[in-house]
Every structure is written in C-alpha cells, then in structure tokens.
Short mmCIF file of C-alpha atoms in Angstrom, two decimals:
data_model
loop_
_atom_site.label_atom_id
_atom_site.label_comp_id
_atom_site.label_asym_id
_atom_site.label_seq_id
_atom_site.Cartn_x
_atom_site.Cartn_y
_atom_site.Cartn_z
CA UNK A 1 138.81 65.23 130.97
CA UNK A 2 136.00 64.05 128.78
CA UNK A 3 133.42 66.14 130.60
CA UNK A 4 135.27 69.43 130.05
CA UNK A 5 137.09 68.97 126.77
CA UNK A 6 137.89 72.38 125.47
CA UNK A 7 138.69 75.99 126.17
CA UNK A 8 137.25 76.90 122.79
CA UNK A 9 136.14 75.67 119.43
CA UNK A 10 136.08 77.38 116.10
CA UNK A 11 133.01 77.02 113.93
CA UNK A 12 130.16 78.66 112.09
CA UNK A 13 126.44 78.87 112.73
CA UNK A 14 124.28 79.34 115.78
CA UNK A 15 124.51 75.73 116.96
CA UNK A 16 128.31 75.83 116.70
CA UNK A 17 128.36 79.11 118.58
CA UNK A 18 126.31 77.61 121.41
CA UNK A 19 128.62 74.60 121.59
CA UNK A 20 131.65 76.86 121.61
CA UNK A 21 130.38 78.90 124.52
CA UNK A 22 129.26 75.85 126.48
CA UNK A 23 132.65 74.10 126.30
CA UNK A 24 134.48 77.34 127.07
CA UNK A 25 132.32 77.84 130.16
CA UNK A 26 132.85 74.20 131.18
CA UNK A 27 136.63 74.45 130.96
CA UNK A 28 136.73 77.73 132.89
CA UNK A 29 134.49 76.27 135.59
CA UNK A 30 136.80 73.24 135.82
CA UNK A 31 139.79 75.51 136.39
CA UNK A 32 137.94 77.40 139.11
CA UNK A 33 137.01 74.08 140.75
CA UNK A 34 140.72 73.21 140.87
CA UNK A 35 141.64 76.60 142.27
CA UNK A 36 139.04 76.34 145.04
CA UNK A 37 140.37 72.90 146.02
CA UNK A 38 143.96 74.14 146.14
CA UNK A 39 145.36 72.38 143.08
CA UNK A 40 146.63 75.65 141.63
CA UNK A 41 146.73 79.39 142.20
CA UNK A 42 144.77 81.70 139.92
CA UNK A 43 143.42 85.00 141.21
CA UNK A 44 141.53 85.82 138.01
CA UNK A 45 139.57 82.79 136.80
CA UNK A 46 136.63 83.50 139.15
CA UNK A 47 135.98 86.72 137.20
CA UNK A 48 135.06 84.62 134.15
CA UNK A 49 132.71 82.11 135.83
CA UNK A 50 129.02 82.87 136.30
CA UNK A 51 128.06 79.65 138.05
CA UNK A 52 130.83 77.96 140.05
CA UNK A 53 130.58 74.17 140.15
CA UNK A 54 132.38 71.51 142.11
CA UNK A 55 134.02 68.98 139.80
CA UNK A 56 134.73 65.37 140.73
CA UNK A 57 138.25 64.50 141.95
CA UNK A 58 139.13 62.81 138.65
CA UNK A 59 138.19 65.91 136.63
CA UNK A 60 140.11 68.14 139.06
CA UNK A 61 143.20 65.97 138.85
CA UNK A 62 142.98 65.77 135.06
CA UNK A 63 142.63 69.51 134.67
CA UNK A 64 145.54 70.04 137.04
CA UNK A 65 147.74 67.74 134.93
CA UNK A 66 146.86 69.70 131.81
CA UNK A 67 147.49 73.06 133.53
CA UNK A 68 150.74 71.98 135.20
CA UNK A 69 152.20 70.61 131.95
CA UNK A 70 151.49 73.77 129.97
CA UNK A 71 152.75 75.97 132.80
CA UNK A 72 156.02 74.06 133.18
CA UNK A 73 156.76 74.20 129.44
CA UNK A 74 155.70 77.83 129.16
CA UNK A 75 157.87 78.94 132.09
CA UNK A 76 160.82 77.02 130.63
CA UNK A 77 160.31 78.87 127.34
CA UNK A 78 160.10 82.24 129.10
CA UNK A 79 163.27 81.54 131.09
CA UNK A 80 165.44 80.87 128.02
CA UNK A 81 168.11 83.53 127.50
CA UNK A 82 167.49 84.22 123.82
CA UNK A 83 168.81 87.76 123.70
CA UNK A 84 165.49 89.02 122.33
CA UNK A 85 161.84 89.50 123.25
CA UNK A 86 159.52 86.49 123.47
CA UNK A 87 155.89 86.05 122.44
CA UNK A 88 152.99 83.74 123.20
CA UNK A 89 150.23 82.98 120.67
CA UNK A 90 147.19 81.16 122.05
CA UNK A 91 144.86 79.62 119.44
CA UNK A 92 141.30 79.20 120.69
CA UNK A 93 142.20 80.78 124.01
CA UNK A 94 138.67 80.98 125.39
CA UNK A 95 138.54 82.52 128.85
CA UNK A 96 142.07 81.38 129.71
CA UNK A 97 143.72 83.54 132.37
CA UNK A 98 147.37 82.56 131.92
CA UNK A 99 148.43 86.03 130.80
CA UNK A 100 146.95 87.72 133.86
CA UNK A 101 148.56 85.25 136.25
CA UNK A 102 151.96 85.55 134.53
CA UNK A 103 151.67 89.34 134.66
CA UNK A 104 151.02 89.21 138.40
CA UNK A 105 154.05 86.96 138.88
CA UNK A 106 156.31 89.25 136.83
CA UNK A 107 156.86 86.46 134.31
CA UNK A 108 154.76 87.61 131.34
CA UNK A 109 156.32 87.62 127.85
CA UNK A 110 156.86 90.82 125.90
CA UNK A 111 153.62 90.12 124.01
CA UNK A 112 150.77 87.68 124.70
CA UNK A 113 148.22 87.24 121.90
CA UNK A 114 144.94 85.33 122.14
CA UNK A 115 142.76 84.36 119.17
CA UNK A 116 139.27 82.92 119.25
CA UNK A 117 135.77 82.88 117.86
CA UNK A 118 134.24 86.38 117.96
CA UNK A 119 131.40 85.36 120.29
CA UNK A 120 134.07 84.39 122.81
CA UNK A 121 136.44 87.34 122.31
CA UNK A 122 133.58 89.86 122.57
CA UNK A 123 132.58 88.48 125.97
CA UNK A 124 136.17 88.30 127.12
CA UNK A 125 136.84 91.89 125.99
CA UNK A 126 133.75 93.00 127.87
CA UNK A 127 134.89 91.28 131.06
CA UNK A 128 138.39 92.73 130.74
CA UNK A 129 136.86 96.18 130.36
CA UNK A 130 134.52 95.60 133.31
CA UNK A 131 137.00 94.31 135.90
CA UNK A 132 139.69 96.80 136.90
CA UNK A 133 142.06 94.01 137.99
CA UNK A 134 141.98 92.68 134.41
CA UNK A 135 141.99 96.05 132.68
CA UNK A 136 145.00 97.17 134.72
CA UNK A 137 146.97 94.10 133.62
CA UNK A 138 146.50 94.74 129.88
CA UNK A 139 147.87 98.26 130.32
CA UNK A 140 146.49 101.79 130.14
CA UNK A 141 147.39 102.13 126.47
CA UNK A 142 145.32 99.10 125.42
CA UNK A 143 142.35 99.73 123.15
CA UNK A 144 139.30 97.65 124.11
CA UNK A 145 136.35 97.16 121.74
CA UNK A 146 133.54 94.87 122.84
CA UNK A 147 131.77 95.34 119.51
CA UNK A 148 134.77 94.09 117.54
CA UNK A 149 135.79 91.60 120.21
CA UNK A 150 139.26 93.13 120.34
CA UNK A 151 141.85 94.20 122.82
CA UNK A 152 144.96 95.71 121.22
CA UNK A 153 147.77 96.60 123.57
CA UNK A 154 151.54 96.78 123.78
CA UNK A 155 151.87 93.57 125.81
CA UNK A 156 148.48 91.85 125.35
CA UNK A 157 146.15 91.50 122.39
CA UNK A 158 142.88 89.61 121.94
CA UNK A 159 141.49 89.22 118.42
CA UNK A 160 138.59 87.38 116.79
CA UNK A 161 139.30 85.04 113.87
CA UNK A 162 138.13 81.82 112.28
CA UNK A 163 141.28 79.71 112.53
CA UNK A 164 140.42 78.04 109.24
CA UNK A 165 140.88 81.33 107.38
CA UNK A 166 144.66 81.23 106.89
CA UNK A 167 144.87 84.55 105.07
CA UNK A 168 142.98 86.21 107.89
CA UNK A 169 145.41 84.67 110.40
CA UNK A 170 148.25 86.59 108.77
CA UNK A 171 146.25 89.82 108.98
CA UNK A 172 145.28 89.25 112.60
CA UNK A 173 148.77 88.52 113.92
CA UNK A 174 149.97 91.73 112.27
CA UNK A 175 147.12 93.63 113.90
CA UNK A 176 148.01 92.07 117.25
CA UNK A 177 151.63 93.15 116.90
CA UNK A 178 153.29 89.73 116.64
CA UNK A 179 156.77 89.62 115.09
CA UNK A 180 157.20 86.23 113.36
CA UNK A 181 160.99 86.46 113.67
CA UNK A 182 160.89 86.41 117.49
CA UNK A 183 160.76 83.23 119.64
CA UNK A 184 157.09 82.29 119.96
CA UNK A 185 155.24 79.78 122.12
CA UNK A 186 152.06 78.61 120.36
CA UNK A 187 149.26 77.07 122.44
CA UNK A 188 146.39 74.93 121.10
CA UNK A 189 144.48 73.15 123.88
CA UNK A 190 141.59 71.01 122.62
CA UNK A 191 141.04 73.27 119.62
CA UNK A 192 142.46 71.80 116.41
CA UNK A 193 140.95 68.36 117.05
CA UNK A 194 137.47 69.85 116.49
CA UNK A 195 138.38 71.01 112.98
CA UNK A 196 138.41 68.97 109.78
CA UNK A 197 141.79 67.39 108.83
CA UNK A 198 142.43 69.80 105.93
CA UNK A 199 142.03 72.79 108.23
CA UNK A 200 144.30 71.24 110.85
CA UNK A 201 146.98 70.58 108.23
CA UNK A 202 146.71 74.16 106.96
CA UNK A 203 147.09 75.69 110.45
CA UNK A 204 150.08 73.50 111.39
CA UNK A 205 151.69 74.27 108.01
CA UNK A 206 151.00 78.01 108.39
CA UNK A 207 152.57 78.06 111.84
CA UNK A 208 155.70 76.22 110.65
CA UNK A 209 156.19 78.62 107.75
CA UNK A 210 155.38 81.75 109.77
CA UNK A 211 157.44 81.18 112.93
CA UNK A 212 161.04 80.06 112.45
CA UNK A 213 161.78 79.96 116.21
CA UNK A 214 158.79 78.43 117.95
CA UNK A 215 157.41 75.85 120.35
CA UNK A 216 153.98 74.46 119.44
CA UNK A 217 152.09 73.03 122.44
CA UNK A 218 149.20 70.81 121.35
CA UNK A 219 146.93 69.20 123.96
CA UNK A 220 144.11 66.99 122.72
CA UNK A 221 142.50 63.57 122.51
CA UNK A 222 143.76 60.32 121.00
CA UNK A 223 142.70 56.64 120.67
CA UNK A 224 139.08 57.00 119.48
CA UNK A 225 138.58 53.34 118.57
CA UNK A 226 138.74 51.44 121.87
CA UNK A 227 135.82 51.25 124.32
CA UNK A 228 136.86 54.31 126.33
CA UNK A 229 137.59 56.29 123.17
CA UNK A 230 134.24 55.41 121.63
CA UNK A 231 132.41 56.59 124.75
CA UNK A 232 134.48 59.78 124.78
CA UNK A 233 133.49 60.42 121.17
CA UNK A 234 129.80 59.79 121.90
CA UNK A 235 129.83 62.14 124.88
CA UNK A 236 131.25 64.97 122.78
CA UNK A 237 128.99 64.30 119.80
CA UNK A 238 125.95 64.41 122.07
CA UNK A 239 126.98 67.93 123.06
CA UNK A 240 127.33 69.03 119.44
CA UNK A 241 131.15 68.92 119.56
CA UNK A 242 132.33 66.03 117.34
CA UNK A 243 136.07 65.46 117.12
CA UNK A 244 136.33 65.96 113.36
CA UNK A 245 140.10 65.61 113.27
CA UNK A 246 140.77 62.68 115.57
CA UNK A 247 140.69 59.86 112.99
CA UNK A 248 143.39 61.63 110.95
CA UNK A 249 145.72 61.66 113.99
CA UNK A 250 144.47 58.91 116.35
CA UNK A 251 147.85 57.96 117.87
CA UNK A 252 150.96 59.57 119.31
CA UNK A 253 152.91 58.66 116.19
CA UNK A 254 150.25 60.26 114.00
CA UNK A 255 150.45 63.47 116.07
CA UNK A 256 154.21 63.57 115.56
CA UNK A 257 153.86 62.93 111.84
CA UNK A 258 151.34 65.76 111.53
CA UNK A 259 154.04 68.25 112.49
CA UNK A 260 156.98 66.57 110.77
CA UNK A 261 155.03 66.36 107.50
CA UNK A 262 154.34 70.11 107.65
CA UNK A 263 157.86 71.33 108.22
CA UNK A 264 158.47 71.27 111.99
CA UNK A 265 162.02 70.27 112.84
CA UNK A 266 161.58 68.21 116.03
CA UNK A 267 158.46 66.68 117.55
CA UNK A 268 157.71 64.60 120.65
CA UNK A 269 154.23 63.36 121.64
CA UNK A 270 153.51 61.84 125.06
CA UNK A 271 150.21 60.64 126.45
CA UNK A 272 149.14 62.27 129.70
CA UNK A 273 149.81 59.10 131.67
CA UNK A 274 153.50 59.44 130.81
CA UNK A 275 153.44 63.22 131.22
CA UNK A 276 151.89 62.97 134.68
CA UNK A 277 154.27 60.31 135.96
CA UNK A 278 157.51 61.48 134.31
CA UNK A 279 157.27 65.23 133.59
CA UNK A 280 155.24 66.78 136.40
CA UNK A 281 157.40 66.98 139.52
CA UNK A 282 156.94 64.21 142.09
CA UNK A 283 156.58 66.80 144.86
CA UNK A 284 153.68 68.43 143.02
CA UNK A 285 152.01 65.07 142.42
CA UNK A 286 152.27 64.19 146.11
CA UNK A 287 150.84 67.57 147.08
CA UNK A 288 147.74 67.41 144.90
CA UNK A 289 147.11 63.71 145.56
CA UNK A 290 146.51 64.60 149.22
CA UNK A 291 143.83 67.19 148.41
CA UNK A 292 140.86 64.85 147.84
CA UNK A 293 139.87 61.27 148.45
CA UNK A 294 140.48 59.42 145.18
CA UNK A 295 139.40 55.91 144.25
CA UNK A 296 138.92 56.13 140.47
CA UNK A 297 142.34 54.78 139.56
CA UNK A 298 141.33 52.54 136.65
CA UNK A 299 139.29 55.27 134.99
CA UNK A 300 142.05 57.81 135.73
CA UNK A 301 144.67 55.76 133.88
CA UNK A 302 142.36 55.20 130.93
CA UNK A 303 141.46 58.87 130.73
CA UNK A 304 145.11 59.93 130.83
CA UNK A 305 145.95 57.50 128.04
CA UNK A 306 143.34 59.17 125.82
CA UNK A 307 144.80 62.67 126.07
CA UNK A 308 148.25 63.74 124.95
CA UNK A 309 150.67 66.62 124.59
CA UNK A 310 152.57 67.11 121.37
CA UNK A 311 155.59 69.39 121.57
CA UNK A 312 156.82 70.59 118.17
CA UNK A 313 159.87 72.79 117.69
CA UNK A 314 161.31 75.08 115.03
CA UNK A 315 164.71 76.26 116.17
CA UNK A 316 166.26 78.68 113.69
CA UNK A 317 168.06 80.50 116.53
CA UNK A 318 169.39 77.32 118.19
CA UNK A 319 167.88 78.19 121.58
CA UNK A 320 165.62 75.17 122.18
CA UNK A 321 168.17 72.38 122.57
CA UNK A 322 166.90 69.80 125.06
CA UNK A 323 163.67 71.69 125.59
CA UNK A 324 160.80 70.15 127.57
CA UNK A 325 160.20 66.47 126.92
CA UNK A 326 163.43 66.21 124.90
CA UNK A 327 165.62 66.36 127.98
CA UNK A 328 163.63 63.83 129.98
#
C-alpha cells in the first residue's frame, strides 16, 4: 500500500506535522474506500474523513489484508481466557476506529489506549467530542480536552506523546490507566519504520521491559533495495516521509531479530503475501476478490512481498501458546 503508507508518524517541526496529517488522512480515506466497496464493516470511519476518495482495487485489497490480519489477531487475543482484564495499546493510532467498532460489537477490551502526535490527538479528541456516536462509546465519565489532545476514560484513553521520549511514555501510560501487569496487545502499524533505528530499538526494548504478558503487532515495509523497494522509498521520500528505520531491519529475519535482541520471548515475521494466502480465511479472500475487477496481479504480489507483519510475544502468564502465526 505504497500510496497510503501510514496511520500516523511521529516527528517534530511544521513540515513533519504536515506529513503526519497527510498520511493519517490518506490511511483513513483508504479505509473508508474499502468500507464503501464492501470489503469491511466500519460505521465510524466516515466521521473522520473530510474528502472521501475512491481507491484503486489494488489499494483496497491491500488495505483489507492489513485490516483483516490485525482484526483476526486482535480478536484472538481478546477471546483468550486469561482470568483477568485485557488491554490494547495503539502506538501512532491516527484516526483509527477499531475501538469504536469493537465497542459496538461488544468485543472491546477493558481498556483501549491510543497514543499519537499531539496535532493528531487534538483533532481526534475534537471529533470524538463533536460526534455523539463517538462520545457515547468512550463513556459519560470520560474527560475530553481538545486543547491538550486528550481523552481520559475508564475504558478508552487518547494521549499525545512523542514516541521517542521513553520517559514520557511511562508517564503517559500511567495517565491513561494502563496496568503493565495485565495482558496487553500493542499495535504499531507503519509507525516505527519512520523513526531512526536508535528510537525504534528504545521503543521495542521499553515495551519488552514494561509488559510481561503482551503481543506486539508490527506492520510495516521491508525489502528497500530491489526495484520495487527503491520506488516505494522514492514515493515516500517525495512526500516528506522517508523510511528512516528500514535499512536497519530490511528483511523478515531482521524484524525478528529486532524483537529477540530486545528481550521478547517469541517472534514470527511473515510477509503479507504469506499472510494473505495462509492466515486470512479462504472464504474471506473469495468474498473480497469478487468485489472489484482486478488485473494487477504482478504488482499485487510484489506489493505484498514488501510489507510484513511481525508478531512478538512475552508470555509471563503462559496464555499465548500457539497464538496467531505460531499455530499455522
């Protein structure tokens, strides 16, 4: 999905802020495009899109694959009988609507926390405050501050933070109400790859040390050095969004090593070609492949080979045996 790479970035300066907002808007518009075509159900994403656009079939299918993979793993996590409350922590959440959809379905975790750049969280807090269908989902007790870019509630919190500020991360998760001892599902979709390698290492290390029972879901780009990868890099650089971290982890093995080297117990990385063909249910693939005429097969395979999901696990409670990719 080279044309809609990220739900959010984390950076400093006005140019970075503009790039952050542009990619966030792109990703949200891509999700709405999928919803309108019937790839997925989401009754809330339209509230975050100012200018709906119709994406090409290859972008729709790619975004669906990303969405379906996260959803399947997240629902598996939420269905585990752990004997205690569960939490979700979304890093660089952008305008993601997963919490609201889960809440509607009666499947939301005990606490869902989203972190992002303040320019993004302020706008999201404002939209949550504006739309009653969003405000009702976060709960009547939730405190909403557009000025601070915060929503603090019993079951949902949204907080601004620069992910590179590790000390601030500790402060923010306490403010949000996260309990590091509880099972936690951590999401990072096209976020860490935009940071420098030292910052990526620090965040992965922080997460391993902070959460003893956790799944880390990482979705991002790989293979920058072949022809397709070089063009992908150029496209993003031209938009002011260089992949600062990709050369430190350019392969599936490098993604796995990133987590193993920083204390995660078990790690599996699959490219999206393998994820799509082996992890997403065949019935779902058949359903969405009938939605639009599709003749971009060569480009589709190349694109899927240049994105991957890394699933890292810390399992102090022994509740994640055979989780996700590990049982396939």
